[in-house]
Amino acid sequence: MSTVETTYAGSFIAGAQHRNAGDSLEVVNPADGRRFAEVAAASAADVDAAVQAAHKAQRTWSELAVSKRGEILGRAAHHVEEHLDELIPLLTREQGKTLRDSKIEITKAIDTLMHYVGLSKSLRGAHTPNLDPGVEGYVLRRPLGVVGAIVPWNFPTTLLANKLAPALVAGNAVVAKPAATTPLTTLRFAELLAEGGLPEGVFNVVTGQGSVAGEALVTHEKIRKIAFTGSTPVGERIMAQAARGTKRVTLELGGSDPMIICDDADLAAASSAASMGRFYNCGQACLAIKRVYVFESVADEMIESVVAKAKRLKVGRGDADGTQMGPMHTEAQRAEVAGQVSRSVDAGGDLRTGGGPPEDADLADGFFYAPTVVTDPPHDSAMAVEEVFGPALPIWRVKDLDEAIERANASQFGLGSSVWTRDLKRAREAATRIEAGYTWINSRTKVYDELPFGGWKSSGYGKEHGEEAFDFYTETKSVVLGAS
Ligand code: NDP
């Protein structure tokens, strides 16, 4: 392993870098396996310092007019935007994704901040006159206090912004914990927001292991809510821990989104969507097309088209010109997906392309895995029942819409879904019957700030995005104004 180029003190607390007391976290470039930075990990005491700073800052922040909070956040977000050229390569280096995908991600994070800045100008409440003669009532919204935001490594900035924006506009202060393997972009993001005028202590970052810093955050007595994105097992653990103190939680967890392709679908558009929706971000997205169910009569054409697209994808370093798909984030993640694919093929699936690292010798040191397509693995195989968090797509033939919906719903997950058909009746039926928080009709995996997003079943609890997000960062109180 080569020398480390950069060492960071660790957390960002009360508007300044804070030296953590814990051991170092290693930051590795997934494209070549080289460790290029070390970040000191937060201990429980460091997490306490961050929560105390947030607690101290929150009251003053909450007393500002909501539009003023929006104005301050908007200015800070513009400052981040002015540093896009610095953030994009940093995200690619620590996460692995292409420069293009880093740009899309960070731009989306800024858009989300700005969306809630916009909403801060138009928030209105409910008022009921005449509850009794001369008596009226209104509903007051109050912030929760200090929110802990815990995010994974696949989209460090957007998944943070989804929580930060409604939390701050609603008057909360935030302590965020990025994944142990992607602390750098988040630290710089926080620094830039502070430089752009976000008051000290309103947004703090603690870097560290989930089992230490994450748990310390979840169990801290001054934390009123945990907003979590990550795996279902960790989400369930957090929900159980949050029961002590009746803390609020929102959980954005795993998914295994089905895509249903009917015999009257625009197959060219559907196959592009299957390819993009599966291989984008190297398949490491919660909202991704993870199971395809295609009507038998068009299955061969569809499968040929998706396999051809998978073979054509240019795999390479995220920072290299022309790369369409970068490496997986870690060796462990690659091994996990490789195991799921080989178990499903051993069980009877037909490996149509991929199934291992690409042959390019220049990529041998990175965590690359070739775009993979497997047809008709058994319905109880790993690729059918587990979340596949990498660039491997299973495709099944089905006889009709009923079978497709039955298969789609035979999953513990219920995050996203899509249906491809020109028949409005079929589309509406699928949108009604599929058990998931989102259904795209002739469209795929794009999340809109305007619409609430959140999973059903084991995919989570609560909503992000939309005005609905405010419901998860506030308490409401009914106030009655008496007659005298
Ligand atoms: P994990 O659940 O392992 O980690 C997510 C975050 O939680 C990390 O910051 C992690 O820290 C932290 N963490 C781990 N253990 C604990 C703990 N005991 N207490 C508190 N925090 C903890 O998820 P992955 O890293 O595996 O991320 C991928 C998962 O995230 C996939 O299942 C994917 O579907 C899901 N996801 C869901 C999305 C959604 O919106 N529904 C969006 C994106 C991803 P550390 O890094 O130190 O382990």
Short mmCIF file of C-alpha atoms and ligand atoms in Angstrom, two decimals:
data_model
loop_
_atom_site.label_atom_id
_atom_site.label_comp_id
_atom_site.label_asym_id
_atom_site.label_seq_id
_atom_site.Cartn_x
_atom_site.Cartn_y
_atom_site.Cartn_z
CA MET A 1 0.00 0.00 0.00
CA SER A 2 1.42 3.38 -0.94
CA THR A 3 1.85 6.46 1.20
CA VAL A 4 -1.15 8.39 2.35
CA GLU A 5 -1.39 11.79 0.70
CA THR A 6 -3.83 13.52 2.99
CA THR A 7 -4.80 13.28 6.61
CA TYR A 8 -7.90 14.92 8.03
CA ALA A 9 -8.63 15.78 11.64
CA GLY A 10 -12.03 14.16 11.40
CA SER A 11 -15.22 15.90 12.30
CA PHE A 12 -16.68 19.33 11.55
CA ILE A 13 -18.25 20.75 14.66
CA ALA A 14 -19.53 24.25 15.46
CA GLY A 15 -18.18 25.66 12.22
CA ALA A 16 -14.63 24.33 12.55
CA GLN A 17 -12.55 21.21 12.04
CA HIS A 18 -12.51 19.06 15.14
CA ARG A 19 -9.78 16.52 15.92
CA ASN A 20 -11.40 13.18 16.67
CA ALA A 21 -10.11 10.89 19.39
CA GLY A 22 -10.69 7.56 17.62
CA ASP A 23 -8.53 5.44 15.32
CA SER A 24 -8.04 6.38 11.68
CA LEU A 25 -10.47 5.56 8.90
CA GLU A 26 -8.76 4.73 5.63
CA VAL A 27 -10.12 6.29 2.46
CA VAL A 28 -9.39 4.13 -0.57
CA ASN A 29 -9.75 4.93 -4.27
CA PRO A 30 -11.96 2.10 -5.62
CA ALA A 31 -10.41 2.49 -9.09
CA ASP A 32 -6.98 1.28 -7.99
CA GLY A 33 -7.33 0.06 -4.40
CA ARG A 34 -4.92 2.77 -3.17
CA ARG A 35 -5.41 4.34 0.24
CA PHE A 36 -5.04 8.07 -0.33
CA ALA A 37 -6.40 9.67 2.84
CA GLU A 38 -6.88 9.00 6.51
CA VAL A 39 -9.54 10.55 8.68
CA ALA A 40 -9.54 10.28 12.44
CA ALA A 41 -12.68 8.47 13.59
CA ALA A 42 -15.12 9.97 16.07
CA SER A 43 -15.47 8.45 19.52
CA ALA A 44 -18.66 8.70 21.55
CA ALA A 45 -17.16 11.83 23.18
CA ASP A 46 -16.65 13.46 19.77
CA VAL A 47 -20.24 12.67 18.85
CA ASP A 48 -21.34 14.22 22.14
CA ALA A 49 -19.40 17.40 21.30
CA ALA A 50 -21.21 17.61 17.95
CA VAL A 51 -24.65 17.04 19.45
CA GLN A 52 -24.01 19.62 22.18
CA ALA A 53 -22.90 22.16 19.56
CA ALA A 54 -26.05 21.47 17.54
CA HIS A 55 -28.23 21.72 20.62
CA LYS A 56 -26.70 25.09 21.50
CA ALA A 57 -27.19 26.46 17.98
CA GLN A 58 -30.67 25.12 17.39
CA ARG A 59 -32.71 27.51 19.50
CA THR A 60 -31.40 30.68 17.85
CA TRP A 61 -31.76 29.04 14.43
CA SER A 62 -35.35 28.04 15.15
CA GLU A 63 -36.25 31.57 16.25
CA LEU A 64 -35.42 33.01 12.83
CA ALA A 65 -38.31 33.45 10.42
CA VAL A 66 -38.63 30.38 8.22
CA SER A 67 -38.04 32.48 5.10
CA LYS A 68 -34.85 33.85 6.69
CA ARG A 69 -33.61 30.31 7.32
CA GLY A 70 -34.33 29.59 3.69
CA GLU A 71 -32.48 32.70 2.56
CA ILE A 72 -29.38 31.74 4.59
CA LEU A 73 -29.44 28.15 3.34
CA GLY A 74 -29.87 29.36 -0.23
CA ARG A 75 -26.80 31.61 -0.03
CA ALA A 76 -24.78 28.77 1.50
CA ALA A 77 -25.93 26.37 -1.23
CA HIS A 78 -24.81 28.84 -3.91
CA HIS A 79 -21.39 28.91 -2.29
CA VAL A 80 -21.22 25.10 -2.53
CA GLU A 81 -22.22 25.34 -6.19
CA GLU A 82 -19.32 27.69 -6.87
CA HIS A 83 -16.99 24.89 -5.72
CA LEU A 84 -18.43 22.12 -7.89
CA ASP A 85 -15.13 21.73 -9.74
CA GLU A 86 -13.43 20.85 -6.48
CA LEU A 87 -16.15 18.53 -5.15
CA ILE A 88 -16.69 16.46 -8.31
CA PRO A 89 -13.20 14.85 -8.51
CA LEU A 90 -13.15 14.40 -4.73
CA LEU A 91 -16.38 12.41 -4.84
CA THR A 92 -15.14 10.31 -7.78
CA ARG A 93 -11.90 9.58 -5.96
CA GLU A 94 -13.44 8.36 -2.73
CA GLN A 95 -16.61 6.76 -4.13
CA GLY A 96 -15.48 5.50 -7.54
CA LYS A 97 -18.33 6.83 -9.70
CA THR A 98 -17.69 8.59 -13.02
CA LEU A 99 -17.00 12.32 -13.06
CA ARG A 100 -20.26 12.74 -14.95
CA ASP A 101 -22.19 10.89 -12.25
CA SER A 102 -20.44 12.89 -9.51
CA LYS A 103 -21.53 16.09 -11.24
CA ILE A 104 -25.11 14.83 -11.56
CA GLU A 105 -25.13 13.79 -7.91
CA ILE A 106 -23.76 16.99 -6.40
CA THR A 107 -25.86 19.18 -8.67
CA LYS A 108 -28.92 17.23 -7.56
CA ALA A 109 -27.94 17.73 -3.90
CA ILE A 110 -27.77 21.49 -4.44
CA ASP A 111 -31.10 21.42 -6.32
CA THR A 112 -32.70 19.69 -3.35
CA LEU A 113 -31.37 22.33 -0.95
CA MET A 114 -32.76 25.01 -3.27
CA HIS A 115 -36.12 23.24 -3.56
CA TYR A 116 -36.64 23.56 0.20
CA VAL A 117 -35.32 27.12 0.12
CA GLY A 118 -38.18 27.78 -2.30
CA LEU A 119 -40.71 26.06 -0.06
CA SER A 120 -39.56 28.19 2.87
CA LYS A 121 -41.29 31.14 1.19
CA SER A 122 -44.63 29.44 0.81
CA LEU A 123 -45.27 27.34 3.90
CA ARG A 124 -48.77 27.85 5.25
CA GLY A 125 -50.68 26.36 8.14
CA ALA A 126 -54.22 25.30 8.97
CA HIS A 127 -56.65 27.65 10.69
CA THR A 128 -60.19 26.76 11.81
CA PRO A 129 -62.52 29.61 12.76
CA ASN A 130 -65.62 29.10 14.86
CA LEU A 131 -64.72 25.94 16.77
CA ASP A 132 -67.19 27.28 19.29
CA PRO A 133 -68.73 30.73 19.36
CA GLY A 134 -65.77 33.13 19.39
CA VAL A 135 -63.28 30.26 19.60
CA GLU A 136 -60.80 29.50 16.86
CA GLY A 137 -57.97 27.04 16.41
CA TYR A 138 -54.76 26.77 14.45
CA VAL A 139 -52.03 24.21 14.03
CA LEU A 140 -48.55 25.22 15.05
CA ARG A 141 -45.50 23.45 13.63
CA ARG A 142 -42.40 23.28 15.80
CA PRO A 143 -38.99 21.80 14.96
CA LEU A 144 -37.94 18.60 16.70
CA GLY A 145 -34.57 19.87 17.94
CA VAL A 146 -31.37 18.03 16.98
CA VAL A 147 -31.59 15.54 14.13
CA GLY A 148 -29.02 12.81 13.46
CA ALA A 149 -28.58 12.03 9.76
CA ILE A 150 -26.83 8.76 8.88
CA VAL A 151 -26.04 8.08 5.22
CA PRO A 152 -24.34 5.37 3.14
CA TRP A 153 -21.53 5.60 0.59
CA ASN A 154 -23.41 5.28 -2.70
CA PHE A 155 -24.72 8.88 -2.91
CA PRO A 156 -23.04 10.72 -0.01
CA THR A 157 -24.25 14.20 -0.99
CA THR A 158 -27.79 13.70 -2.32
CA LEU A 159 -28.81 11.38 0.49
CA LEU A 160 -27.51 13.97 2.93
CA ALA A 161 -29.27 16.88 1.20
CA ASN A 162 -32.60 14.99 1.28
CA LYS A 163 -32.42 15.15 5.07
CA LEU A 164 -30.55 18.38 5.63
CA ALA A 165 -32.79 20.63 3.54
CA PRO A 166 -36.18 19.98 5.19
CA ALA A 167 -34.57 19.59 8.62
CA LEU A 168 -32.84 22.98 8.50
CA VAL A 169 -35.71 24.87 6.89
CA ALA A 170 -38.01 23.48 9.59
CA GLY A 171 -35.69 24.90 12.25
CA ASN A 172 -33.75 21.85 13.41
CA ALA A 173 -29.98 21.53 13.77
CA VAL A 174 -28.28 18.49 12.23
CA VAL A 175 -25.40 16.16 13.08
CA ALA A 176 -24.57 13.96 10.07
CA LYS A 177 -22.53 10.77 9.94
CA PRO A 178 -21.34 9.81 6.47
CA ALA A 179 -20.22 6.25 5.68
CA ALA A 180 -16.80 5.39 7.07
CA THR A 181 -15.50 4.93 3.51
CA THR A 182 -16.75 8.27 2.08
CA PRO A 183 -16.12 11.00 4.67
CA LEU A 184 -14.28 13.55 2.49
CA THR A 185 -16.94 15.05 0.24
CA THR A 186 -19.30 15.40 3.20
CA LEU A 187 -16.68 17.19 5.29
CA ARG A 188 -15.91 19.62 2.47
CA PHE A 189 -19.63 20.11 1.79
CA ALA A 190 -20.15 21.12 5.44
CA GLU A 191 -17.15 23.43 5.37
CA LEU A 192 -18.45 25.15 2.23
CA LEU A 193 -21.94 25.60 3.70
CA ALA A 194 -20.35 27.24 6.74
CA GLU A 195 -18.16 29.47 4.54
CA GLY A 196 -21.34 30.39 2.68
CA GLY A 197 -22.93 31.69 5.86
CA LEU A 198 -24.68 28.78 7.57
CA PRO A 199 -24.35 29.64 11.29
CA GLU A 200 -21.94 27.56 13.34
CA GLY A 201 -23.36 24.49 15.00
CA VAL A 202 -26.44 24.32 12.79
CA PHE A 203 -24.87 21.58 10.66
CA ASN A 204 -22.13 19.33 12.03
CA VAL A 205 -20.45 16.22 10.65
CA VAL A 206 -18.97 13.35 12.62
CA THR A 207 -16.88 10.85 10.71
CA GLY A 208 -16.55 7.37 12.11
CA GLN A 209 -17.65 3.77 12.18
CA GLY A 210 -21.35 2.99 12.28
CA SER A 211 -20.84 0.70 15.26
CA VAL A 212 -19.22 3.51 17.29
CA ALA A 213 -20.12 6.98 16.00
CA GLY A 214 -23.41 5.85 14.44
CA GLU A 215 -24.60 4.12 17.59
CA ALA A 216 -23.47 7.02 19.79
CA LEU A 217 -25.55 9.35 17.64
CA VAL A 218 -28.64 7.13 17.64
CA THR A 219 -28.56 6.65 21.41
CA HIS A 220 -27.63 10.23 22.40
CA GLU A 221 -30.26 11.64 24.76
CA LYS A 222 -30.39 15.02 23.00
CA ILE A 223 -31.10 13.52 19.57
CA ARG A 224 -34.81 13.78 18.81
CA LYS A 225 -34.82 12.11 15.44
CA ILE A 226 -32.69 9.81 13.30
CA ALA A 227 -32.98 10.14 9.54
CA PHE A 228 -31.29 7.06 8.14
CA THR A 229 -30.49 5.72 4.69
CA GLY A 230 -28.80 2.36 4.50
CA SER A 231 -29.37 -1.34 4.74
CA THR A 232 -32.50 -2.93 6.13
CA PRO A 233 -30.77 -4.76 9.04
CA VAL A 234 -29.11 -1.57 10.29
CA GLY A 235 -32.36 0.35 9.83
CA GLU A 236 -34.24 -2.20 11.93
CA ARG A 237 -31.60 -1.94 14.65
CA ILE A 238 -31.86 1.85 14.66
CA MET A 239 -35.65 1.69 14.89
CA ALA A 240 -35.39 -0.57 17.93
CA GLN A 241 -32.80 1.67 19.60
CA ALA A 242 -34.85 4.77 18.88
CA ALA A 243 -37.71 3.31 20.89
CA ARG A 244 -35.83 4.36 24.02
CA GLY A 245 -36.74 8.02 24.39
CA THR A 246 -39.48 7.66 21.73
CA LYS A 247 -37.23 9.22 19.10
CA ARG A 248 -38.61 9.87 15.64
CA VAL A 249 -37.13 7.92 12.75
CA THR A 250 -37.28 7.92 9.01
CA LEU A 251 -35.73 4.93 7.31
CA GLU A 252 -34.81 4.75 3.63
CA LEU A 253 -33.66 1.15 3.29
CA GLY A 254 -32.91 -1.48 0.69
CA GLY A 255 -34.87 -2.14 -2.47
CA SER A 256 -35.25 -4.67 -5.27
CA ASP A 257 -37.24 -2.69 -7.80
CA PRO A 258 -39.22 -4.73 -10.35
CA MET A 259 -39.61 -3.58 -13.95
CA ILE A 260 -42.55 -5.04 -15.87
CA ILE A 261 -42.33 -4.99 -19.66
CA CYS A 262 -45.59 -5.80 -21.44
CA ASP A 263 -45.90 -7.08 -25.01
CA ASP A 264 -47.04 -3.65 -26.28
CA ALA A 265 -44.14 -1.70 -24.73
CA ASP A 266 -41.74 0.53 -26.64
CA LEU A 267 -38.97 -2.07 -26.43
CA ALA A 268 -36.16 0.25 -27.50
CA ALA A 269 -37.03 2.68 -24.70
CA ALA A 270 -37.55 -0.14 -22.20
CA SER A 271 -34.21 -1.79 -22.94
CA SER A 272 -32.36 1.55 -22.61
CA ALA A 273 -34.12 2.09 -19.30
CA ALA A 274 -33.24 -1.42 -18.08
CA SER A 275 -29.60 -0.87 -18.94
CA MET A 276 -29.36 2.65 -17.49
CA GLY A 277 -31.56 1.79 -14.53
CA ARG A 278 -29.41 -1.18 -13.59
CA PHE A 279 -25.84 -0.12 -14.47
CA TYR A 280 -26.02 3.55 -13.39
CA ASN A 281 -23.65 4.22 -10.46
CA CYS A 282 -22.32 0.69 -11.05
CA GLY A 283 -25.65 -0.69 -9.89
CA GLN A 284 -25.11 0.67 -6.40
CA ALA A 285 -28.34 2.57 -5.97
CA CYS A 286 -31.33 1.88 -3.80
CA LEU A 287 -33.65 2.92 -6.61
CA ALA A 288 -32.40 0.79 -9.46
CA ILE A 289 -33.97 -1.75 -11.76
CA LYS A 290 -33.06 -4.96 -9.97
CA ARG A 291 -35.57 -7.47 -11.39
CA VAL A 292 -37.05 -7.47 -14.91
CA TYR A 293 -40.25 -9.38 -15.77
CA VAL A 294 -40.88 -9.39 -19.51
CA PHE A 295 -43.83 -10.90 -21.41
CA GLU A 296 -42.79 -14.13 -23.19
CA SER A 297 -43.73 -12.94 -26.68
CA VAL A 298 -41.17 -10.07 -26.60
CA ALA A 299 -38.65 -11.61 -24.20
CA ASP A 300 -36.02 -12.76 -26.71
CA GLU A 301 -35.86 -9.38 -28.42
CA MET A 302 -35.70 -7.58 -25.11
CA ILE A 303 -33.00 -9.84 -23.65
CA GLU A 304 -30.82 -9.60 -26.78
CA SER A 305 -31.06 -5.83 -26.66
CA VAL A 306 -30.16 -5.53 -22.94
CA VAL A 307 -27.28 -8.00 -23.28
CA ALA A 308 -25.90 -6.06 -26.26
CA LYS A 309 -26.07 -2.82 -24.29
CA ALA A 310 -24.35 -4.41 -21.28
CA LYS A 311 -21.51 -5.66 -23.50
CA ARG A 312 -21.05 -2.22 -25.07
CA LEU A 313 -20.80 -0.31 -21.78
CA LYS A 314 -17.35 1.18 -21.32
CA VAL A 315 -16.08 0.17 -17.89
CA GLY A 316 -13.13 2.09 -16.49
CA ARG A 317 -11.78 4.47 -13.89
CA GLY A 318 -14.34 7.10 -12.93
CA ASP A 319 -11.88 9.86 -13.81
CA ALA A 320 -11.02 8.50 -17.28
CA ASP A 321 -12.49 10.00 -20.46
CA GLY A 322 -15.40 8.09 -21.91
CA THR A 323 -16.01 5.82 -18.91
CA GLN A 324 -19.67 4.90 -18.61
CA MET A 325 -19.41 2.65 -15.55
CA GLY A 326 -16.82 2.91 -12.80
CA PRO A 327 -15.70 0.36 -10.20
CA MET A 328 -17.73 -0.97 -7.34
CA HIS A 329 -17.12 0.86 -4.10
CA THR A 330 -15.28 -1.82 -2.10
CA GLU A 331 -13.83 -5.28 -2.54
CA ALA A 332 -16.38 -6.60 -0.03
CA GLN A 333 -19.24 -5.17 -2.07
CA ARG A 334 -17.86 -6.79 -5.23
CA ALA A 335 -17.49 -10.16 -3.49
CA GLU A 336 -21.07 -9.93 -2.24
CA VAL A 337 -22.49 -9.35 -5.73
CA ALA A 338 -20.20 -11.99 -7.30
CA GLY A 339 -21.52 -14.51 -4.76
CA GLN A 340 -25.15 -13.65 -5.49
CA VAL A 341 -24.57 -14.05 -9.24
CA SER A 342 -22.67 -17.34 -9.00
CA ARG A 343 -25.21 -18.86 -6.59
CA SER A 344 -28.06 -17.87 -8.93
CA VAL A 345 -26.27 -19.28 -11.99
CA ASP A 346 -25.39 -22.50 -10.13
CA ALA A 347 -29.06 -22.79 -9.22
CA GLY A 348 -30.07 -22.76 -12.90
CA GLY A 349 -29.89 -19.16 -14.19
CA ASP A 350 -28.39 -18.56 -17.64
CA LEU A 351 -25.37 -16.21 -17.52
CA ARG A 352 -25.70 -14.15 -20.72
CA THR A 353 -22.80 -11.74 -20.16
CA GLY A 354 -20.41 -10.66 -17.40
CA GLY A 355 -20.24 -12.68 -14.21
CA GLY A 356 -16.78 -11.50 -13.10
CA PRO A 357 -14.23 -8.69 -13.32
CA PRO A 358 -13.56 -7.22 -16.79
CA GLU A 359 -10.54 -8.61 -18.63
CA ASP A 360 -8.71 -5.26 -19.00
CA ALA A 361 -5.37 -5.66 -17.16
CA ASP A 362 -5.26 -1.91 -16.41
CA LEU A 363 -8.28 -2.38 -14.15
CA ALA A 364 -6.90 -5.35 -12.21
CA ASP A 365 -6.17 -3.39 -9.00
CA GLY A 366 -9.60 -1.74 -8.79
CA PHE A 367 -12.89 -3.20 -7.61
CA PHE A 368 -14.38 -3.62 -11.09
CA TYR A 369 -17.16 -6.02 -12.02
CA ALA A 370 -18.42 -6.39 -15.58
CA PRO A 371 -22.05 -5.54 -16.43
CA THR A 372 -23.86 -8.83 -15.96
CA VAL A 373 -27.15 -10.24 -17.22
CA VAL A 374 -28.64 -13.54 -15.99
CA THR A 375 -31.88 -14.92 -17.43
CA ASP A 376 -34.46 -17.00 -15.59
CA PRO A 377 -32.67 -17.82 -12.33
CA PRO A 378 -35.00 -19.73 -9.97
CA HIS A 379 -37.53 -17.53 -8.20
CA ASP A 380 -36.02 -18.45 -4.84
CA SER A 381 -32.41 -17.75 -5.90
CA ALA A 382 -30.26 -14.95 -4.46
CA MET A 383 -30.85 -12.59 -7.40
CA ALA A 384 -34.61 -12.98 -6.97
CA VAL A 385 -35.00 -12.60 -3.23
CA GLU A 386 -31.99 -10.56 -2.06
CA GLU A 387 -31.09 -6.98 -2.89
CA VAL A 388 -28.34 -7.05 -5.54
CA PHE A 389 -26.34 -3.88 -4.93
CA GLY A 390 -24.16 -3.95 -8.03
CA PRO A 391 -24.21 -4.19 -11.84
CA ALA A 392 -26.03 -7.52 -12.26
CA LEU A 393 -29.50 -7.82 -13.74
CA PRO A 394 -31.80 -10.87 -13.64
CA ILE A 395 -34.52 -11.12 -16.30
CA TRP A 396 -37.51 -13.48 -16.16
CA ARG A 397 -40.11 -14.37 -18.79
CA VAL A 398 -43.73 -14.09 -17.60
CA LYS A 399 -46.99 -14.96 -19.35
CA ASP A 400 -49.09 -11.91 -18.45
CA LEU A 401 -49.58 -8.90 -16.19
CA ASP A 402 -51.04 -10.95 -13.34
CA GLU A 403 -47.99 -13.17 -13.14
CA ALA A 404 -45.66 -10.15 -13.46
CA ILE A 405 -47.36 -8.31 -10.59
CA GLU A 406 -47.44 -11.44 -8.44
CA ARG A 407 -43.68 -11.91 -8.96
CA ALA A 408 -43.01 -8.21 -8.44
CA ASN A 409 -44.79 -8.28 -5.09
CA ALA A 410 -43.14 -11.52 -3.93
CA SER A 411 -40.35 -9.57 -2.28
CA GLN A 412 -39.69 -8.25 1.19
CA PHE A 413 -38.85 -4.89 -0.46
CA GLY A 414 -41.18 -2.18 -1.76
CA LEU A 415 -39.14 0.84 -2.82
CA GLY A 416 -39.53 1.62 -6.54
CA SER A 417 -41.07 -0.15 -9.55
CA SER A 418 -41.87 0.48 -13.20
CA VAL A 419 -44.25 -0.73 -15.86
CA TRP A 420 -43.78 -0.40 -19.61
CA THR A 421 -46.90 -0.51 -21.77
CA ARG A 422 -48.88 1.65 -24.20
CA ASP A 423 -52.15 0.50 -22.62
CA LEU A 424 -53.34 3.01 -20.03
CA LYS A 425 -55.62 0.47 -18.34
CA ARG A 426 -52.72 -1.93 -17.76
CA ALA A 427 -50.48 0.90 -16.57
CA ARG A 428 -53.04 2.09 -14.03
CA GLU A 429 -53.71 -1.42 -12.83
CA ALA A 430 -49.99 -2.04 -12.27
CA ALA A 431 -49.54 1.31 -10.53
CA THR A 432 -52.38 0.43 -8.16
CA ARG A 433 -51.40 -3.18 -7.42
CA ILE A 434 -47.59 -3.04 -7.16
CA GLU A 435 -46.51 -2.75 -3.52
CA ALA A 436 -43.94 0.05 -3.66
CA GLY A 437 -43.50 3.71 -2.79
CA TYR A 438 -42.96 4.78 -6.43
CA THR A 439 -44.22 3.44 -9.77
CA TRP A 440 -42.84 4.87 -12.99
CA ILE A 441 -44.93 4.32 -16.12
CA ASN A 442 -42.76 4.25 -19.26
CA SER A 443 -40.06 6.00 -17.26
CA ARG A 444 -37.45 5.00 -14.71
CA THR A 445 -35.76 5.65 -11.37
CA LYS A 446 -35.66 9.46 -11.38
CA VAL A 447 -36.72 10.94 -8.05
CA TYR A 448 -38.39 14.34 -8.06
CA ASP A 449 -38.09 16.79 -5.18
CA GLU A 450 -41.76 17.63 -5.72
CA LEU A 451 -43.02 14.10 -4.95
CA PRO A 452 -42.79 12.22 -1.64
CA PHE A 453 -40.42 9.26 -1.72
CA GLY A 454 -40.19 6.37 0.72
CA GLY A 455 -40.38 2.62 0.77
CA TRP A 456 -43.09 0.17 1.76
CA LYS A 457 -42.51 -3.11 3.60
CA SER A 458 -38.82 -3.68 4.49
CA SER A 459 -37.77 -0.74 2.31
CA GLY A 460 -38.40 1.75 5.05
CA TYR A 461 -40.62 4.07 6.96
CA GLY A 462 -41.50 7.72 6.41
CA LYS A 463 -41.06 10.05 3.44
CA GLU A 464 -38.32 12.22 2.04
CA HIS A 465 -38.86 14.87 -0.66
CA GLY A 466 -42.09 16.77 -1.24
CA GLU A 467 -43.74 19.02 1.30
CA GLU A 468 -44.48 15.75 3.15
CA ALA A 469 -40.85 15.69 4.32
CA PHE A 470 -41.64 18.55 6.72
CA ASP A 471 -44.04 16.25 8.56
CA PHE A 472 -41.04 14.13 9.54
CA TYR A 473 -38.96 17.06 10.88
CA THR A 474 -41.64 18.82 12.93
CA GLU A 475 -44.17 18.24 15.66
CA THR A 476 -47.56 19.82 15.28
CA LYS A 477 -49.54 21.37 18.05
CA SER A 478 -53.19 22.33 18.01
CA VAL A 479 -53.74 25.74 19.60
CA VAL A 480 -57.18 26.90 20.68
CA LEU A 481 -57.80 30.64 21.06
CA GLY A 482 -60.57 31.08 23.59
CA ALA A 483 -63.31 33.66 23.44
CA SER A 484 -62.07 35.91 26.21
P1 NDP B 1 -25.29 0.26 6.04
O1 NDP B 1 -26.63 0.17 6.64
O2 NDP B 1 -24.28 -0.72 6.41
O3 NDP B 1 -24.62 1.70 6.34
C1 NDP B 1 -25.30 2.91 6.16
C2 NDP B 1 -24.81 3.91 7.19
O4 NDP B 1 -25.14 3.45 8.50
C3 NDP B 1 -23.29 4.11 7.20
O5 NDP B 1 -22.99 5.45 7.53
C4 NDP B 1 -22.87 3.17 8.32
O6 NDP B 1 -21.60 3.45 8.87
C5 NDP B 1 -23.99 3.40 9.31
N1 NDP B 1 -24.13 2.35 10.30
C6 NDP B 1 -23.73 1.05 10.21
N2 NDP B 1 -24.04 0.39 11.36
C7 NDP B 1 -24.64 1.28 12.18
C8 NDP B 1 -25.19 1.21 13.50
N3 NDP B 1 -25.19 0.08 14.19
N4 NDP B 1 -25.74 2.32 14.04
C9 NDP B 1 -25.78 3.47 13.34
N5 NDP B 1 -25.26 3.61 12.10
C10 NDP B 1 -24.71 2.53 11.51
O7 NDP B 1 -25.58 0.31 4.49
P2 NDP B 1 -24.56 0.14 3.32
O8 NDP B 1 -23.34 0.90 3.56
O9 NDP B 1 -24.44 -1.30 3.02
O10 NDP B 1 -25.37 0.91 2.16
C11 NDP B 1 -26.05 0.29 1.20
C12 NDP B 1 -27.51 0.07 1.61
O11 NDP B 1 -28.19 1.31 1.64
C13 NDP B 1 -28.25 -0.76 0.60
O12 NDP B 1 -29.00 -1.76 1.22
C14 NDP B 1 -29.18 0.22 -0.09
O13 NDP B 1 -30.34 -0.27 -0.63
C15 NDP B 1 -29.43 1.20 0.98
N6 NDP B 1 -29.81 2.46 0.38
C16 NDP B 1 -31.11 2.87 0.50
C17 NDP B 1 -31.54 4.02 -0.11
C18 NDP B 1 -32.95 4.50 0.04
O14 NDP B 1 -33.19 5.69 -0.16
N7 NDP B 1 -33.90 3.66 0.40
C19 NDP B 1 -30.62 4.85 -0.89
C20 NDP B 1 -29.27 4.34 -0.93
C21 NDP B 1 -28.90 3.18 -0.30
P3 NDP B 1 -20.30 2.65 8.33
O15 NDP B 1 -20.02 3.21 7.01
O16 NDP B 1 -19.25 2.92 9.31
O17 NDP B 1 -20.68 1.19 8.27
#
